[in-house]
Amino acid sequence: MYTGQIVMFGLALLLTTVIVIKADDDEKSGVCPPERYYTPSAGVPVHTCTNDSQCEGDKKCCSDNGYKFCKPPAKERSGECPPTTKTAIKYRQDFCSSDSECADGSKCCLGSNGKTCLPCNKVKAGTCKQPNIPHCLLLERPFCDNDCSCPNDEKCCPSGCRFTCQKPV
């Protein structure tokens, strides 16, 4: 019986080692953008990924104030943000922390209520798929505020009780 326990322990140790090595292989190149600033709400943090292999393309699984979701690796674009007046913002919500989280031609800039993708005055082609929850009793933290706060051709769409960047249908 003692020998059986040693064998089981050895197999468990081997399996753990294989899982750790596999997890290291799943990491994509680049670094995650800095965490966004947001005012905490009563929403429960949700993890939409646990490692990079669960993210499409070059996106990485990034931590962001108790949440984990797929983001493009941090990248700054050329150009400057428009000037902003510095005012005290009690309830600030950042929708980006790096230019890579914005649509082409936009930059992540400080606006009146936090960081958002500017300039933005377009709606991307395509439509959002029908949300799986038609009405929510408690809205959760949004991951985007408009189509320009989504990279590439993704749109800002309702998903459950929050807004997330999704491929259009």
mmCIF file of C-alpha atoms in Angstrom:
data_model
loop_
_atom_site.group_PDB
_atom_site.id
_atom_site.type_symbol
_atom_site.label_atom_id
_atom_site.label_comp_id
_atom_site.label_asym_id
_atom_site.label_seq_id
_atom_site.Cartn_x
_atom_site.Cartn_y
_atom_site.Cartn_z
ATOM 1 C CA MET A 1 0.000 0.000 0.000
ATOM 2 C CA TYR A 2 2.876 2.392 0.781
ATOM 3 C CA THR A 3 4.432 1.678 -2.655
ATOM 4 C CA GLY A 4 1.098 2.473 -4.340
ATOM 5 C CA GLN A 5 0.998 5.870 -2.637
ATOM 6 C CA ILE A 6 4.535 6.665 -3.817
ATOM 7 C CA VAL A 7 3.636 5.706 -7.397
ATOM 8 C CA MET A 8 0.476 7.867 -7.282
ATOM 9 C CA PHE A 9 2.467 10.791 -5.857
ATOM 10 C CA GLY A 10 5.078 10.392 -8.610
ATOM 11 C CA LEU A 11 2.408 10.362 -11.326
ATOM 12 C CA ALA A 12 0.737 13.451 -9.852
ATOM 13 C CA LEU A 13 4.104 15.248 -9.741
ATOM 14 C CA LEU A 14 4.831 14.305 -13.363
ATOM 15 C CA LEU A 15 1.398 15.502 -14.515
ATOM 16 C CA THR A 16 1.852 18.823 -12.692
ATOM 17 C CA THR A 17 5.258 19.311 -14.335
ATOM 18 C CA VAL A 18 3.799 18.640 -17.802
ATOM 19 C CA ILE A 19 0.961 21.115 -17.173
ATOM 20 C CA VAL A 20 3.395 23.828 -16.014
ATOM 21 C CA ILE A 21 5.659 23.274 -19.029
ATOM 22 C CA LYS A 22 2.626 23.358 -21.371
ATOM 23 C CA ALA A 23 1.396 26.607 -19.748
ATOM 24 C CA ASP A 24 4.787 28.226 -20.401
ATOM 25 C CA ASP A 25 4.578 27.203 -24.084
ATOM 26 C CA ASP A 26 1.203 28.972 -24.424
ATOM 27 C CA GLU A 27 2.581 32.447 -23.653
ATOM 28 C CA LYS A 28 2.590 34.753 -26.679
ATOM 29 C CA SER A 29 5.181 37.433 -27.372
ATOM 30 C CA GLY A 30 4.706 41.004 -26.175
ATOM 31 C CA VAL A 31 3.590 42.455 -22.864
ATOM 32 C CA CYS A 32 0.131 43.206 -21.553
ATOM 33 C CA PRO A 33 -0.962 46.858 -21.486
ATOM 34 C CA PRO A 34 -1.015 48.506 -18.035
ATOM 35 C CA GLU A 35 -4.130 47.893 -15.974
ATOM 36 C CA ARG A 36 -6.970 50.343 -16.578
ATOM 37 C CA TYR A 37 -8.267 52.628 -13.853
ATOM 38 C CA TYR A 38 -11.881 52.121 -12.967
ATOM 39 C CA THR A 39 -14.244 52.766 -10.101
ATOM 40 C CA PRO A 40 -15.117 49.400 -8.536
ATOM 41 C CA SER A 41 -18.755 48.362 -8.659
ATOM 42 C CA ALA A 42 -20.777 45.568 -7.130
ATOM 43 C CA GLY A 43 -20.076 43.345 -10.140
ATOM 44 C CA VAL A 44 -18.259 40.065 -9.613
ATOM 45 C CA PRO A 45 -14.885 39.881 -11.414
ATOM 46 C CA VAL A 46 -15.081 37.567 -14.410
ATOM 47 C CA HIS A 47 -12.206 35.776 -16.099
ATOM 48 C CA THR A 48 -12.745 35.309 -19.840
ATOM 49 C CA CYS A 49 -9.361 33.567 -20.170
ATOM 50 C CA THR A 50 -6.704 31.907 -18.040
ATOM 51 C CA ASN A 51 -3.776 31.884 -20.506
ATOM 52 C CA ASP A 52 -2.724 33.309 -23.882
ATOM 53 C CA SER A 53 -3.740 30.189 -25.838
ATOM 54 C CA GLN A 54 -7.400 31.043 -25.187
ATOM 55 C CA CYS A 55 -7.029 34.411 -26.970
ATOM 56 C CA GLU A 56 -7.397 34.951 -30.734
ATOM 57 C CA GLY A 57 -4.485 36.050 -32.904
ATOM 58 C CA ASP A 58 -1.728 37.915 -31.075
ATOM 59 C CA LYS A 59 -3.931 38.842 -28.086
ATOM 60 C CA LYS A 60 -2.692 37.978 -24.597
ATOM 61 C CA CYS A 61 -4.613 36.970 -21.467
ATOM 62 C CA CYS A 62 -4.091 40.017 -19.230
ATOM 63 C CA SER A 63 -5.006 40.841 -15.639
ATOM 64 C CA ASP A 64 -6.918 44.061 -15.143
ATOM 65 C CA ASN A 65 -8.146 45.003 -11.662
ATOM 66 C CA GLY A 66 -9.365 41.554 -10.676
ATOM 67 C CA TYR A 67 -10.523 40.628 -14.187
ATOM 68 C CA LYS A 68 -8.699 38.562 -16.821
ATOM 69 C CA PHE A 69 -9.501 39.103 -20.471
ATOM 70 C CA CYS A 70 -7.838 39.044 -23.895
ATOM 71 C CA LYS A 71 -6.065 42.257 -24.951
ATOM 72 C CA PRO A 72 -3.678 43.127 -27.785
ATOM 73 C CA PRO A 73 -0.063 43.442 -26.580
ATOM 74 C CA ALA A 74 0.911 46.985 -25.550
ATOM 75 C CA LYS A 75 1.987 49.218 -28.426
ATOM 76 C CA GLU A 76 2.164 52.984 -28.714
ATOM 77 C CA ARG A 77 1.314 54.757 -31.989
ATOM 78 C CA SER A 78 2.864 57.932 -33.313
ATOM 79 C CA GLY A 79 1.017 61.197 -32.823
ATOM 80 C CA GLU A 80 -0.189 63.168 -29.850
ATOM 81 C CA CYS A 81 -3.374 63.211 -27.850
ATOM 82 C CA PRO A 82 -5.497 66.372 -27.928
ATOM 83 C CA PRO A 83 -4.988 68.691 -24.945
ATOM 84 C CA THR A 84 -7.283 68.041 -22.015
ATOM 85 C CA THR A 85 -8.250 70.141 -19.042
ATOM 86 C CA LYS A 86 -7.211 68.483 -15.796
ATOM 87 C CA THR A 87 -10.273 68.264 -13.597
ATOM 88 C CA ALA A 88 -10.970 66.122 -10.569
ATOM 89 C CA ILE A 89 -12.911 63.065 -11.654
ATOM 90 C CA LYS A 90 -14.626 61.249 -8.823
ATOM 91 C CA TYR A 91 -15.888 58.297 -10.894
ATOM 92 C CA ARG A 92 -13.318 57.628 -13.599
ATOM 93 C CA GLN A 93 -13.490 54.734 -16.038
ATOM 94 C CA ASP A 94 -10.634 53.901 -18.426
ATOM 95 C CA PHE A 95 -11.601 52.038 -21.603
ATOM 96 C CA CYS A 96 -7.984 51.689 -22.743
ATOM 97 C CA SER A 97 -4.454 51.978 -21.371
ATOM 98 C CA SER A 98 -2.476 51.476 -24.603
ATOM 99 C CA ASP A 99 -2.939 52.551 -28.232
ATOM 100 C CA SER A 100 -3.031 48.848 -29.181
ATOM 101 C CA GLU A 101 -6.475 48.606 -27.565
ATOM 102 C CA CYS A 102 -7.841 51.218 -29.996
ATOM 103 C CA ALA A 103 -8.964 51.015 -33.622
ATOM 104 C CA ASP A 104 -6.495 51.970 -36.364
ATOM 105 C CA GLY A 105 -6.045 55.741 -36.508
ATOM 106 C CA SER A 106 -7.012 56.239 -32.845
ATOM 107 C CA LYS A 107 -4.891 56.785 -29.742
ATOM 108 C CA CYS A 108 -5.597 56.025 -26.095
ATOM 109 C CA CYS A 109 -5.979 59.509 -24.586
ATOM 110 C CA LEU A 110 -7.218 61.043 -21.356
ATOM 111 C CA GLY A 111 -10.718 62.414 -21.847
ATOM 112 C CA SER A 112 -13.145 64.085 -19.478
ATOM 113 C CA ASN A 113 -14.103 60.821 -17.721
ATOM 114 C CA GLY A 114 -10.945 58.743 -18.071
ATOM 115 C CA LYS A 115 -8.881 57.251 -20.892
ATOM 116 C CA THR A 116 -10.656 56.446 -24.156
ATOM 117 C CA CYS A 117 -9.754 56.022 -27.816
ATOM 118 C CA LEU A 118 -9.614 59.357 -29.677
ATOM 119 C CA PRO A 119 -10.460 60.617 -32.223
ATOM 120 C CA CYS A 120 -13.520 58.498 -32.687
ATOM 121 C CA ASN A 121 -16.470 59.348 -34.850
ATOM 122 C CA LYS A 122 -17.130 56.169 -36.797
ATOM 123 C CA VAL A 123 -19.124 52.991 -36.430
ATOM 124 C CA LYS A 124 -17.393 49.897 -37.793
ATOM 125 C CA ALA A 125 -18.980 47.677 -40.424
ATOM 126 C CA GLY A 126 -21.042 44.678 -39.394
ATOM 127 C CA THR A 127 -23.489 44.053 -36.599
ATOM 128 C CA CYS A 128 -23.300 42.631 -33.108
ATOM 129 C CA LYS A 129 -24.659 39.154 -32.467
ATOM 130 C CA GLN A 130 -27.792 38.956 -30.353
ATOM 131 C CA PRO A 131 -26.874 39.135 -26.621
ATOM 132 C CA ASN A 132 -27.464 35.908 -24.689
ATOM 133 C CA ILE A 133 -29.068 37.808 -21.784
ATOM 134 C CA PRO A 134 -31.700 40.311 -23.009
ATOM 135 C CA HIS A 135 -31.991 42.292 -19.749
ATOM 136 C CA CYS A 136 -29.644 42.588 -16.777
ATOM 137 C CA LEU A 137 -30.510 43.405 -13.204
ATOM 138 C CA LEU A 138 -26.933 44.520 -12.476
ATOM 139 C CA LEU A 139 -24.642 45.799 -15.221
ATOM 140 C CA GLU A 140 -21.039 44.610 -14.981
ATOM 141 C CA ARG A 141 -17.848 46.490 -15.787
ATOM 142 C CA PRO A 142 -17.743 47.250 -19.549
ATOM 143 C CA PHE A 143 -14.553 46.392 -21.455
ATOM 144 C CA CYS A 144 -15.260 48.999 -24.199
ATOM 145 C CA ASP A 145 -17.365 52.137 -24.680
ATOM 146 C CA ASN A 146 -17.669 52.313 -28.502
ATOM 147 C CA ASP A 147 -16.345 50.642 -31.654
ATOM 148 C CA CYS A 148 -13.191 52.796 -31.613
ATOM 149 C CA SER A 149 -12.187 51.352 -28.251
ATOM 150 C CA CYS A 150 -11.889 47.944 -29.948
ATOM 151 C CA PRO A 151 -8.873 46.831 -32.004
ATOM 152 C CA ASN A 152 -8.895 45.928 -35.703
ATOM 153 C CA ASP A 153 -12.392 45.186 -37.079
ATOM 154 C CA GLU A 154 -13.965 44.283 -33.709
ATOM 155 C CA LYS A 155 -17.102 46.093 -32.495
ATOM 156 C CA CYS A 156 -18.192 47.067 -28.973
ATOM 157 C CA CYS A 157 -21.177 44.751 -28.386
ATOM 158 C CA PRO A 158 -23.412 43.747 -25.483
ATOM 159 C CA SER A 159 -22.352 40.398 -24.061
ATOM 160 C CA GLY A 160 -24.177 39.176 -21.022
ATOM 161 C CA CYS A 161 -24.393 42.096 -18.619
ATOM 162 C CA ARG A 162 -21.423 44.041 -20.023
ATOM 163 C CA PHE A 163 -20.000 45.397 -23.292
ATOM 164 C CA THR A 164 -17.006 43.598 -24.851
ATOM 165 C CA CYS A 165 -15.038 43.788 -28.116
ATOM 166 C CA GLN A 166 -16.264 41.084 -30.506
ATOM 167 C CA LYS A 167 -15.919 40.081 -34.149
ATOM 168 C CA PRO A 168 -18.964 41.391 -36.085
ATOM 169 C CA VAL A 169 -21.479 39.007 -37.651
#
